[in-house]
Amino acid sequence: MCISGNRITGGGITAGIDFAISVIAHILGEPSAHIIQLLFEYRPAPPFNSGGPETAPQFAVDTVRGKVAEIATDLWEYRSRC
């Protein structure tokens, strides 16, 4: 979440509820945010702990690094044709 002047923004694929609870905490206070979270029974728990290379299994890290390298190569080839 980013607060700048009279604007509050947030991003991420599944960040909508997290963002909403953070805005509630910012505007109404943390007690209200706790109450809303309990009302929603919101208990985020990803099915896997692979959100970063430090916790992901090595096979996943290696696969992602390979895919990123492929994408980078494809982008450089495309750029050279433009």
PDB file of C-alpha atoms in Angstrom:
ATOM      1  CA  MET A   1       0.000   0.000   0.000  1.00  0.00           C
ATOM      2  CA  CYS A   2       1.198   3.521  -0.802  1.00  0.00           C
ATOM      3  CA  ILE A   3      -0.247   6.640   0.800  1.00  0.00           C
ATOM      4  CA  SER A   4       0.542   9.900  -0.978  1.00  0.00           C
ATOM      5  CA  GLY A   5      -1.418  13.008  -0.091  1.00  0.00           C
ATOM      6  CA  ASN A   6      -5.103  12.285  -0.616  1.00  0.00           C
ATOM      7  CA  ARG A   7      -4.437   9.093  -2.616  1.00  0.00           C
ATOM      8  CA  ILE A   8      -4.144   5.529  -1.358  1.00  0.00           C
ATOM      9  CA  THR A   9      -3.110   2.862  -3.864  1.00  0.00           C
ATOM     10  CA  GLY A  10      -2.350  -0.826  -3.724  1.00  0.00           C
ATOM     11  CA  GLY A  11      -1.531  -3.552  -6.157  1.00  0.00           C
ATOM     12  CA  GLY A  12      -1.006  -7.215  -6.611  1.00  0.00           C
ATOM     13  CA  ILE A  13      -2.910 -10.128  -7.994  1.00  0.00           C
ATOM     14  CA  THR A  14      -4.770 -11.071  -4.810  1.00  0.00           C
ATOM     15  CA  ALA A  15      -4.151  -7.951  -2.762  1.00  0.00           C
ATOM     16  CA  GLY A  16      -7.696  -6.582  -2.820  1.00  0.00           C
ATOM     17  CA  ILE A  17      -8.733  -7.759   0.629  1.00  0.00           C
ATOM     18  CA  ASP A  18      -5.317  -6.950   2.131  1.00  0.00           C
ATOM     19  CA  PHE A  19      -5.550  -3.483   0.591  1.00  0.00           C
ATOM     20  CA  ALA A  20      -9.085  -2.929   1.894  1.00  0.00           C
ATOM     21  CA  ILE A  21      -8.140  -3.969   5.418  1.00  0.00           C
ATOM     22  CA  SER A  22      -5.068  -1.702   5.313  1.00  0.00           C
ATOM     23  CA  VAL A  23      -7.180   1.255   4.158  1.00  0.00           C
ATOM     24  CA  ILE A  24      -9.679   0.588   6.942  1.00  0.00           C
ATOM     25  CA  ALA A  25      -6.804   0.532   9.456  1.00  0.00           C
ATOM     26  CA  HIS A  26      -5.445   3.800   8.070  1.00  0.00           C
ATOM     27  CA  ILE A  27      -8.787   5.606   8.064  1.00  0.00           C
ATOM     28  CA  LEU A  28     -10.686   4.052  10.978  1.00  0.00           C
ATOM     29  CA  GLY A  29      -7.852   2.575  13.060  1.00  0.00           C
ATOM     30  CA  GLU A  30      -6.442  -0.876  13.650  1.00  0.00           C
ATOM     31  CA  PRO A  31      -9.257  -2.041  15.962  1.00  0.00           C
ATOM     32  CA  SER A  32     -11.758  -1.549  13.106  1.00  0.00           C
ATOM     33  CA  ALA A  33      -9.465  -3.434  10.724  1.00  0.00           C
ATOM     34  CA  HIS A  34      -9.265  -6.351  13.171  1.00  0.00           C
ATOM     35  CA  ILE A  35     -13.058  -6.408  13.420  1.00  0.00           C
ATOM     36  CA  ILE A  36     -13.491  -6.405   9.618  1.00  0.00           C
ATOM     37  CA  GLN A  37     -10.902  -9.155   9.189  1.00  0.00           C
ATOM     38  CA  LEU A  38     -12.723 -11.277  11.766  1.00  0.00           C
ATOM     39  CA  LEU A  39     -16.098 -10.569  10.128  1.00  0.00           C
ATOM     40  CA  PHE A  40     -14.660 -11.843   6.819  1.00  0.00           C
ATOM     41  CA  GLU A  41     -12.895 -14.694   8.637  1.00  0.00           C
ATOM     42  CA  TYR A  42      -9.990 -13.759   6.411  1.00  0.00           C
ATOM     43  CA  ARG A  43      -7.032 -16.041   7.095  1.00  0.00           C
ATOM     44  CA  PRO A  44      -4.645 -15.795   4.177  1.00  0.00           C
ATOM     45  CA  ALA A  45      -2.550 -18.908   3.797  1.00  0.00           C
ATOM     46  CA  PRO A  46      -1.009 -19.700   0.430  1.00  0.00           C
ATOM     47  CA  PRO A  47      -1.062 -23.394  -0.493  1.00  0.00           C
ATOM     48  CA  PHE A  48       2.721 -23.366  -1.044  1.00  0.00           C
ATOM     49  CA  ASN A  49       5.609 -21.372   0.376  1.00  0.00           C
ATOM     50  CA  SER A  50       7.142 -20.580  -3.017  1.00  0.00           C
ATOM     51  CA  GLY A  51       6.633 -16.831  -3.040  1.00  0.00           C
ATOM     52  CA  GLY A  52      10.363 -16.130  -3.288  1.00  0.00           C
ATOM     53  CA  PRO A  53      13.536 -17.955  -4.287  1.00  0.00           C
ATOM     54  CA  GLU A  54      14.662 -18.187  -0.671  1.00  0.00           C
ATOM     55  CA  THR A  55      11.710 -20.448   0.237  1.00  0.00           C
ATOM     56  CA  ALA A  56      10.822 -22.146  -3.066  1.00  0.00           C
ATOM     57  CA  PRO A  57      12.158 -25.628  -3.846  1.00  0.00           C
ATOM     58  CA  GLN A  58      15.286 -25.608  -5.990  1.00  0.00           C
ATOM     59  CA  PHE A  59      13.523 -27.242  -8.974  1.00  0.00           C
ATOM     60  CA  ALA A  60      11.079 -24.318  -9.090  1.00  0.00           C
ATOM     61  CA  VAL A  61      13.864 -21.731  -8.810  1.00  0.00           C
ATOM     62  CA  ASP A  62      15.822 -23.415 -11.620  1.00  0.00           C
ATOM     63  CA  THR A  63      12.726 -23.635 -13.847  1.00  0.00           C
ATOM     64  CA  VAL A  64      11.818 -19.977 -13.344  1.00  0.00           C
ATOM     65  CA  ARG A  65      15.382 -18.838 -13.987  1.00  0.00           C
ATOM     66  CA  GLY A  66      15.387 -20.835 -17.238  1.00  0.00           C
ATOM     67  CA  LYS A  67      12.048 -19.360 -18.351  1.00  0.00           C
ATOM     68  CA  VAL A  68      13.168 -15.820 -17.524  1.00  0.00           C
ATOM     69  CA  ALA A  69      16.351 -16.375 -19.536  1.00  0.00           C
ATOM     70  CA  GLU A  70      14.250 -17.586 -22.510  1.00  0.00           C
ATOM     71  CA  ILE A  71      11.966 -14.564 -22.291  1.00  0.00           C
ATOM     72  CA  ALA A  72      14.917 -12.179 -22.073  1.00  0.00           C
ATOM     73  CA  THR A  73      16.517 -13.776 -25.147  1.00  0.00           C
ATOM     74  CA  ASP A  74      13.243 -13.548 -27.085  1.00  0.00           C
ATOM     75  CA  LEU A  75      12.834  -9.894 -26.119  1.00  0.00           C
ATOM     76  CA  TRP A  76      16.382  -9.010 -27.222  1.00  0.00           C
ATOM     77  CA  GLU A  77      15.833 -10.810 -30.544  1.00  0.00           C
ATOM     78  CA  TYR A  78      12.543  -8.968 -31.077  1.00  0.00           C
ATOM     79  CA  ARG A  79      14.161  -5.648 -30.207  1.00  0.00           C
ATOM     80  CA  SER A  80      16.966  -6.205 -32.696  1.00  0.00           C
ATOM     81  CA  ARG A  81      14.382  -6.641 -35.494  1.00  0.00           C
ATOM     82  CA  CYS A  82      12.577  -3.374 -34.699  1.00  0.00           C
TER      83      CYS A  82
END
